[in-house]
mmCIF file of C-alpha atoms in Angstrom:
data_model
loop_
_atom_site.group_PDB
_atom_site.id
_atom_site.type_symbol
_atom_site.label_atom_id
_atom_site.label_comp_id
_atom_site.label_asym_id
_atom_site.label_seq_id
_atom_site.Cartn_x
_atom_site.Cartn_y
_atom_site.Cartn_z
ATOM 1 C CA MET W 1 46.080 -78.266 21.569
ATOM 2 C CA SER W 2 42.480 -79.258 21.262
ATOM 3 C CA TRP W 3 41.425 -82.844 21.084
ATOM 4 C CA LEU W 4 40.194 -82.245 17.476
ATOM 5 C CA LYS W 5 43.628 -81.066 16.392
ATOM 6 C CA LYS W 6 45.241 -83.951 18.207
ATOM 7 C CA MET W 7 43.060 -86.511 16.427
ATOM 8 C CA PHE W 8 42.723 -84.952 12.981
ATOM 9 C CA GLY W 9 45.683 -82.589 12.645
ATOM 10 C CA ASP W 10 45.637 -78.900 11.932
ATOM 11 C CA GLY W 11 43.913 -79.093 8.565
ATOM 12 C CA GLU W 12 47.141 -78.653 6.572
ATOM 13 C CA PRO W 13 47.625 -81.190 3.785
ATOM 14 C CA ALA W 14 50.033 -83.988 4.614
ATOM 15 C CA GLU W 15 53.227 -84.355 2.588
ATOM 16 C CA LYS W 16 52.734 -86.324 -0.588
ATOM 17 C CA SER W 17 53.945 -89.878 -0.382
ATOM 18 C CA THR W 18 56.889 -90.737 -2.588
ATOM 19 C CA ILE W 19 55.718 -94.338 -2.824
ATOM 20 C CA SER W 20 53.608 -95.009 -5.877
ATOM 21 C CA LYS W 21 50.747 -97.458 -5.521
ATOM 22 C CA GLU W 22 51.067 -98.328 -9.217
ATOM 23 C CA VAL W 23 53.246 -101.338 -9.980
ATOM 24 C CA ARG W 24 55.853 -100.452 -12.585
ATOM 25 C CA ARG W 25 56.299 -103.092 -15.270
ATOM 26 C CA GLN W 26 59.846 -104.133 -15.978
ATOM 27 C CA ASP W 27 61.733 -105.888 -18.732
ATOM 28 C CA GLU W 28 61.344 -109.657 -18.473
ATOM 29 C CA LEU W 29 63.349 -112.740 -19.409
ATOM 30 C CA VAL W 30 61.942 -115.940 -20.848
ATOM 31 C CA LEU W 31 64.173 -118.945 -20.202
ATOM 32 C CA ALA W 32 64.458 -121.881 -22.577
ATOM 33 C CA PRO W 33 61.639 -124.345 -21.793
ATOM 34 C CA ALA W 34 63.501 -127.178 -23.533
ATOM 35 C CA SER W 35 66.975 -128.253 -24.575
ATOM 36 C CA GLY W 36 67.822 -128.382 -28.258
ATOM 37 C CA GLN W 37 68.655 -126.140 -31.204
ATOM 38 C CA ALA W 38 67.102 -122.674 -31.069
ATOM 39 C CA PHE W 39 66.343 -120.882 -34.330
ATOM 40 C CA PRO W 40 64.309 -117.881 -35.545
ATOM 41 C CA LEU W 41 60.563 -118.391 -35.444
ATOM 42 C CA VAL W 42 60.253 -117.244 -39.075
ATOM 43 C CA GLU W 43 62.048 -120.482 -40.060
ATOM 44 C CA ALA W 44 59.463 -122.720 -38.343
ATOM 45 C CA LYS W 45 57.579 -125.066 -40.680
ATOM 46 C CA ASP W 46 54.226 -123.872 -39.369
ATOM 47 C CA PRO W 47 52.998 -120.743 -41.196
ATOM 48 C CA VAL W 48 50.760 -119.567 -38.335
ATOM 49 C CA PHE W 49 53.766 -119.333 -36.015
ATOM 50 C CA ALA W 50 56.364 -118.406 -38.654
ATOM 51 C CA ASN W 51 54.293 -115.427 -39.822
ATOM 52 C CA GLY W 52 53.968 -114.098 -36.277
ATOM 53 C CA ILE W 53 50.174 -114.338 -36.261
ATOM 54 C CA MET W 54 50.217 -115.560 -32.633
ATOM 55 C CA GLY W 55 53.043 -113.198 -31.616
ATOM 56 C CA GLN W 56 56.819 -113.005 -31.684
ATOM 57 C CA GLY W 57 59.074 -115.660 -30.251
ATOM 58 C CA ILE W 58 61.568 -118.368 -31.073
ATOM 59 C CA ALA W 59 61.577 -122.030 -32.065
ATOM 60 C CA ILE W 60 63.516 -124.938 -30.569
ATOM 61 C CA GLU W 61 64.151 -128.303 -32.187
ATOM 62 C CA PRO W 62 64.258 -130.411 -29.001
ATOM 63 C CA THR W 63 66.916 -132.987 -28.169
ATOM 64 C CA ASP W 64 64.752 -134.661 -25.542
ATOM 65 C CA GLY W 65 61.070 -134.856 -24.654
ATOM 66 C CA MET W 66 60.886 -132.569 -21.634
ATOM 67 C CA VAL W 67 59.248 -129.123 -21.321
ATOM 68 C CA TYR W 68 59.871 -126.825 -18.352
ATOM 69 C CA ALA W 69 58.424 -123.544 -17.076
ATOM 70 C CA PRO W 70 60.411 -120.632 -18.566
ATOM 71 C CA PHE W 71 59.669 -118.389 -15.544
ATOM 72 C CA ASP W 72 57.542 -118.357 -12.386
ATOM 73 C CA ALA W 73 53.992 -118.348 -13.714
ATOM 74 C CA GLN W 74 50.370 -119.244 -13.488
ATOM 75 C CA VAL W 75 49.245 -121.883 -15.982
ATOM 76 C CA THR W 76 46.485 -120.091 -17.886
ATOM 77 C CA ILE W 77 45.939 -122.894 -20.390
ATOM 78 C CA ALA W 78 46.839 -126.576 -20.274
ATOM 79 C CA PHE W 79 45.355 -128.009 -23.440
ATOM 80 C CA GLU W 80 43.449 -131.282 -23.132
ATOM 81 C CA THR W 81 45.550 -132.582 -25.997
ATOM 82 C CA LYS W 82 48.633 -131.959 -23.799
ATOM 83 C CA HIS W 83 50.571 -130.378 -26.687
ATOM 84 C CA ALA W 84 50.572 -126.755 -25.484
ATOM 85 C CA TYR W 85 50.688 -124.571 -22.386
ATOM 86 C CA GLY W 86 49.760 -120.950 -21.803
ATOM 87 C CA LEU W 87 51.652 -119.225 -18.979
ATOM 88 C CA LYS W 88 51.431 -115.788 -17.393
ATOM 89 C CA ALA W 89 54.332 -114.286 -15.447
ATOM 90 C CA PRO W 90 53.804 -111.944 -12.471
ATOM 91 C CA GLY W 91 55.324 -109.143 -14.584
ATOM 92 C CA GLY W 92 52.698 -109.596 -17.289
ATOM 93 C CA ALA W 93 54.400 -111.728 -19.949
ATOM 94 C CA GLU W 94 52.006 -114.196 -21.567
ATOM 95 C CA VAL W 95 53.757 -117.080 -23.297
ATOM 96 C CA LEU W 96 52.464 -120.018 -25.292
ATOM 97 C CA ILE W 97 54.665 -123.109 -25.438
ATOM 98 C CA HIS W 98 53.471 -125.209 -28.369
ATOM 99 C CA ILE W 99 55.012 -128.669 -28.753
ATOM 100 C CA GLY W 100 55.324 -129.854 -32.321
ATOM 101 C CA ILE W 101 53.628 -129.026 -35.582
ATOM 102 C CA ASP W 102 50.045 -130.222 -36.061
ATOM 103 C CA THR W 103 50.439 -132.384 -32.922
ATOM 104 C CA VAL W 104 46.940 -131.444 -31.792
ATOM 105 C CA SER W 105 45.908 -134.225 -34.213
ATOM 106 C CA LEU W 106 47.485 -136.812 -31.869
ATOM 107 C CA ASN W 107 44.796 -135.957 -29.290
ATOM 108 C CA GLY W 108 47.242 -136.327 -26.392
ATOM 109 C CA ASP W 109 48.743 -139.645 -27.504
ATOM 110 C CA GLY W 110 52.448 -139.558 -26.651
ATOM 111 C CA PHE W 111 52.154 -136.595 -24.264
ATOM 112 C CA LYS W 112 52.187 -136.413 -20.457
ATOM 113 C CA GLN W 113 50.981 -133.333 -18.639
ATOM 114 C CA MET W 114 52.289 -132.547 -15.155
ATOM 115 C CA VAL W 115 50.248 -129.351 -14.556
ATOM 116 C CA LYS W 116 46.714 -128.160 -15.025
ATOM 117 C CA GLN W 117 45.055 -124.836 -15.715
ATOM 118 C CA GLY W 118 45.211 -122.566 -12.673
ATOM 119 C CA ASP W 119 48.380 -124.111 -11.215
ATOM 120 C CA PHE W 120 51.272 -121.895 -10.163
ATOM 121 C CA VAL W 121 54.690 -123.119 -11.276
ATOM 122 C CA LYS W 122 58.256 -122.110 -10.506
ATOM 123 C CA SER W 123 60.847 -121.433 -13.167
ATOM 124 C CA GLY W 124 62.364 -124.750 -14.258
ATOM 125 C CA GLU W 125 59.463 -126.863 -13.013
ATOM 126 C CA LEU W 126 58.496 -129.713 -15.347
ATOM 127 C CA LEU W 127 55.301 -128.877 -17.271
ATOM 128 C CA GLY W 128 55.129 -132.088 -19.241
ATOM 129 C CA SER W 129 56.855 -134.527 -21.535
ATOM 130 C CA PHE W 130 56.369 -135.967 -24.978
ATOM 131 C CA ASP W 131 57.507 -138.949 -27.025
ATOM 132 C CA ARG W 132 59.556 -137.519 -29.899
ATOM 133 C CA GLU W 133 59.642 -140.831 -31.748
ATOM 134 C CA LYS W 134 55.852 -141.173 -31.647
ATOM 135 C CA ILE W 135 55.450 -137.661 -33.088
ATOM 136 C CA VAL W 136 57.946 -138.382 -35.888
ATOM 137 C CA ALA W 137 56.329 -141.777 -36.612
ATOM 138 C CA ALA W 138 53.029 -139.921 -37.122
ATOM 139 C CA GLY W 139 54.752 -137.803 -39.784
ATOM 140 C CA LEU W 140 54.679 -134.641 -37.656
ATOM 141 C CA GLY W 141 57.366 -132.175 -36.602
ATOM 142 C CA THR W 142 58.691 -131.936 -33.042
ATOM 143 C CA THR W 143 59.655 -128.232 -33.110
ATOM 144 C CA ILE W 144 58.656 -126.334 -29.966
ATOM 145 C CA MET W 145 57.405 -122.786 -30.514
ATOM 146 C CA VAL W 146 57.832 -120.278 -27.675
ATOM 147 C CA ILE W 147 55.471 -117.395 -28.430
ATOM 148 C CA VAL W 148 54.904 -114.136 -26.535
ATOM 149 C CA THR W 149 51.171 -113.838 -27.141
ATOM 150 C CA ASN W 150 50.982 -110.311 -25.732
ATOM 151 C CA THR W 151 53.769 -109.063 -28.013
ATOM 152 C CA ILE W 152 51.946 -105.740 -28.382
ATOM 153 C CA ASP W 153 52.699 -104.937 -24.719
ATOM 154 C CA TYR W 154 56.458 -104.774 -25.407
ATOM 155 C CA THR W 155 58.609 -102.380 -27.407
ATOM 156 C CA SER W 156 60.906 -105.213 -28.434
ATOM 157 C CA ILE W 157 61.351 -108.936 -28.073
ATOM 158 C CA THR W 158 64.931 -110.029 -28.591
ATOM 159 C CA SER W 159 66.263 -113.558 -29.068
ATOM 160 C CA LEU W 160 69.275 -114.039 -26.804
ATOM 161 C CA VAL W 161 70.529 -117.282 -28.317
ATOM 162 C CA GLU W 162 70.599 -119.156 -31.583
ATOM 163 C CA GLY W 163 71.928 -122.691 -31.878
ATOM 164 C CA SER W 164 72.472 -125.082 -28.996
ATOM 165 C CA VAL W 165 70.443 -124.244 -25.882
ATOM 166 C CA VAL W 166 69.879 -125.985 -22.554
ATOM 167 C CA HIS W 167 66.556 -125.578 -20.762
ATOM 168 C CA GLY W 168 66.735 -122.826 -18.150
ATOM 169 C CA THR W 169 69.137 -120.552 -20.032
ATOM 170 C CA PRO W 170 67.977 -117.044 -21.077
ATOM 171 C CA LEU W 171 66.146 -117.284 -24.401
ATOM 172 C CA LEU W 172 64.141 -114.087 -24.959
ATOM 173 C CA LYS W 173 64.343 -110.577 -23.535
ATOM 174 C CA LEU W 174 61.050 -108.683 -23.399
ATOM 175 C CA GLU W 175 61.503 -104.909 -23.180
ATOM 176 C CA ILE W 176 58.730 -102.539 -22.152
#
């Protein structure tokens, strides 16, 4: 065997690899970011969310003032007003967690933010907290909207629970 053949083979094509370099997207789960009463998004008292303009999702009337990461994610948006978070999962899901109705008007008063844009968080990690009583005293709603902002990337988004929910339990199934 010549040194050329030894180094470069005999010129025959190698067998095709059975390993694809393309990452296959899979169905994803969104866990409840808060404890409370889950209900269909269409029943939310905010027409922008209720009409699905931002995407499909679910609403939660919280029983406490804590908001947690619904999956491992990168924080893509942490609003200065501390009332909303944008998260992106490794599988591609993009979720907006919006705390309250018209709470942007509070300009951060009554909210604490534990993360910032660019951070990586683990499922169940505390994103922030809010003072429910302060929101209600301002005449605003405390409903948390959980919106899949890239709804178009999925064939269906299914609510897995309605009624009482504890943060960390499966909330939405995203099917490709």
